[in-house]
CSV table of C-alpha atoms in Angstrom, one decimal:
chain,number,residue,atom,x,y,z
X,1,SER,CA,11.6,-26.7,16.0
X,2,ILE,CA,8.5,-24.9,14.5
X,3,MET,CA,6.2,-27.6,16.0
X,4,ARG,CA,7.5,-26.9,19.5
X,5,LYS,CA,6.8,-23.2,19.0
X,6,CYS,CA,3.3,-23.8,17.6
X,7,ILE,CA,2.1,-26.0,20.5
X,8,ASN,CA,2.8,-23.3,23.1
X,9,ASP,CA,1.4,-19.9,23.5
X,10,MET,CA,3.1,-17.6,21.0
X,11,VAL,CA,3.9,-13.9,21.5
X,12,VAL,CA,3.2,-11.9,18.3
X,13,PRO,CA,5.0,-8.5,18.1
X,14,ALA,CA,3.0,-5.6,16.7
X,15,SER,CA,4.1,-4.7,13.2
X,16,LEU,CA,1.4,-2.5,11.8
X,17,ALA,CA,-0.6,0.3,13.2
X,18,ALA,CA,-3.9,-0.6,14.8
X,19,PRO,CA,-7.0,-0.2,12.5
X,20,THR,CA,-7.9,2.9,14.6
X,21,GLY,CA,-4.7,4.6,13.5
X,22,ARG,CA,-3.1,4.4,17.0
X,23,ALA,CA,0.3,2.8,17.2
X,24,ASN,CA,0.6,-0.6,18.8
X,25,GLU,CA,4.0,0.3,20.4
X,26,GLY,CA,4.6,-1.5,23.6
X,27,GLN,CA,1.6,-3.8,23.2
X,28,THR,CA,2.0,-7.6,23.2
X,29,PHE,CA,-0.4,-10.0,21.6
X,30,VAL,CA,-0.5,-13.6,22.6
X,31,VAL,CA,-2.0,-16.3,20.4
X,32,PRO,CA,-3.0,-19.0,22.8
X,33,LYS,CA,-2.2,-22.6,21.9
X,34,GLY,CA,-5.0,-24.2,19.9
X,35,HIS,CA,-5.9,-21.0,18.2
X,36,TYR,CA,-5.1,-20.1,14.6
X,37,LEU,CA,-3.5,-17.0,13.2
X,38,LEU,CA,-4.0,-16.3,9.5
X,39,ALA,CA,-2.8,-13.7,7.1
X,40,SER,CA,-5.4,-12.3,4.8
X,41,PRO,CA,-4.2,-11.5,1.3
X,42,ALA,CA,-7.4,-9.4,1.0
X,43,VAL,CA,-5.8,-6.8,3.4
X,44,ALA,CA,-2.8,-6.3,1.0
X,45,GLN,CA,-5.2,-6.0,-1.9
X,46,VAL,CA,-6.6,-2.8,-0.5
X,47,ASP,CA,-3.4,-1.2,0.9
X,48,PRO,CA,-3.4,2.4,-0.3
X,49,ARG,CA,0.4,2.5,0.1
X,50,VAL,CA,0.6,0.0,-2.8
X,51,TRP,CA,-2.5,0.5,-4.9
X,52,ARG,CA,-3.8,3.8,-6.3
X,53,ASP,CA,-7.6,4.0,-5.5
X,54,ALA,CA,-7.2,0.8,-3.5
X,55,ASP,CA,-10.8,0.7,-2.4
X,56,LYS,CA,-12.2,1.1,-6.0
X,57,TRP,CA,-13.0,-2.0,-8.1
X,58,ASP,CA,-10.6,-1.6,-11.1
X,59,PRO,CA,-9.7,-4.9,-12.8
X,60,LEU,CA,-7.8,-2.9,-15.4
X,61,ARG,CA,-5.1,-2.0,-12.9
X,62,TRP,CA,-3.6,-5.4,-13.7
X,63,LEU,CA,-3.1,-4.3,-17.3
X,64,ASP,CA,-1.4,-1.0,-16.5
X,65,PRO,CA,2.3,-1.5,-17.7
X,66,MET,CA,3.5,1.2,-15.2
X,67,GLY,CA,1.2,0.1,-12.4
X,68,ALA,CA,2.1,-1.7,-9.1
X,69,ALA,CA,1.1,-5.1,-10.4
X,70,ALA,CA,3.4,-4.8,-13.5
X,71,GLN,CA,6.3,-3.5,-11.4
X,72,ALA,CA,5.9,-6.3,-8.9
X,73,GLY,CA,5.6,-8.9,-11.6
X,74,SER,CA,8.7,-7.8,-13.4
X,75,LEU,CA,10.6,-7.8,-10.1
X,76,TYR,CA,9.8,-11.5,-9.5
X,77,ASN,CA,10.2,-12.6,-13.1
X,78,ASP,CA,13.7,-11.2,-13.7
X,79,GLU,CA,17.0,-12.5,-12.6
X,80,GLN,CA,17.1,-10.3,-9.5
X,81,GLY,CA,13.7,-11.5,-8.1
X,82,GLU,CA,13.4,-13.8,-5.1
X,83,LYS,CA,13.7,-17.3,-6.5
X,84,ILE,CA,13.7,-20.8,-5.0
X,85,ASP,CA,14.1,-24.2,-6.6
X,86,TYR,CA,11.8,-26.9,-5.2
X,87,GLY,CA,13.3,-29.4,-7.6
X,88,TRP,CA,11.6,-28.5,-10.9
X,89,GLY,CA,13.4,-25.3,-11.7
X,90,ALA,CA,13.7,-21.9,-10.1
X,91,VAL,CA,10.4,-20.1,-9.4
X,92,SER,CA,9.5,-16.9,-7.7
X,93,LYS,CA,8.6,-17.3,-4.0
X,94,GLY,CA,6.3,-14.3,-4.3
X,95,THR,CA,6.3,-13.8,-0.6
X,96,GLU,CA,7.2,-10.2,-0.8
X,97,SER,CA,4.9,-9.4,-3.6
X,98,PRO,CA,2.3,-6.6,-2.9
X,99,TYR,CA,-0.4,-8.9,-4.4
X,100,GLN,CA,-0.8,-12.5,-3.5
X,101,PRO,CA,-4.2,-13.6,-4.7
X,102,PHE,CA,-2.8,-17.1,-5.5
X,103,GLY,CA,-0.7,-17.5,-2.3
X,104,ALA,CA,3.1,-17.7,-2.0
X,105,GLY,CA,5.8,-20.1,-1.5
X,106,ARG,CA,5.8,-23.8,-2.2
X,107,HIS,CA,2.1,-24.4,-2.1
X,108,ARG,CA,0.8,-21.5,-4.1
X,109,CYS,CA,-1.4,-22.0,-7.1
């Protein structure tokens, strides 16, 4: 069960390059029991692979009909998007969205 996994030390495989730009290949990271591991949506918000001028404050990027936000929104709003029904109708999980300022999954805003 997930609870058994969480009470023991957990090995976390490297999935992204290190902030220094060096690859993490072959490295193992261990999250000791009693410690927390959190994902920061803020990191995805400044990913230059997703956002043009990612480090620039540009609230209008959300209004660009051809921008990354609009494309991601249309993907999760159409019939082909990732959907799940928690009992009140199918909604987007949003877990693969390039922007998650309101979280994802069952407990998102």
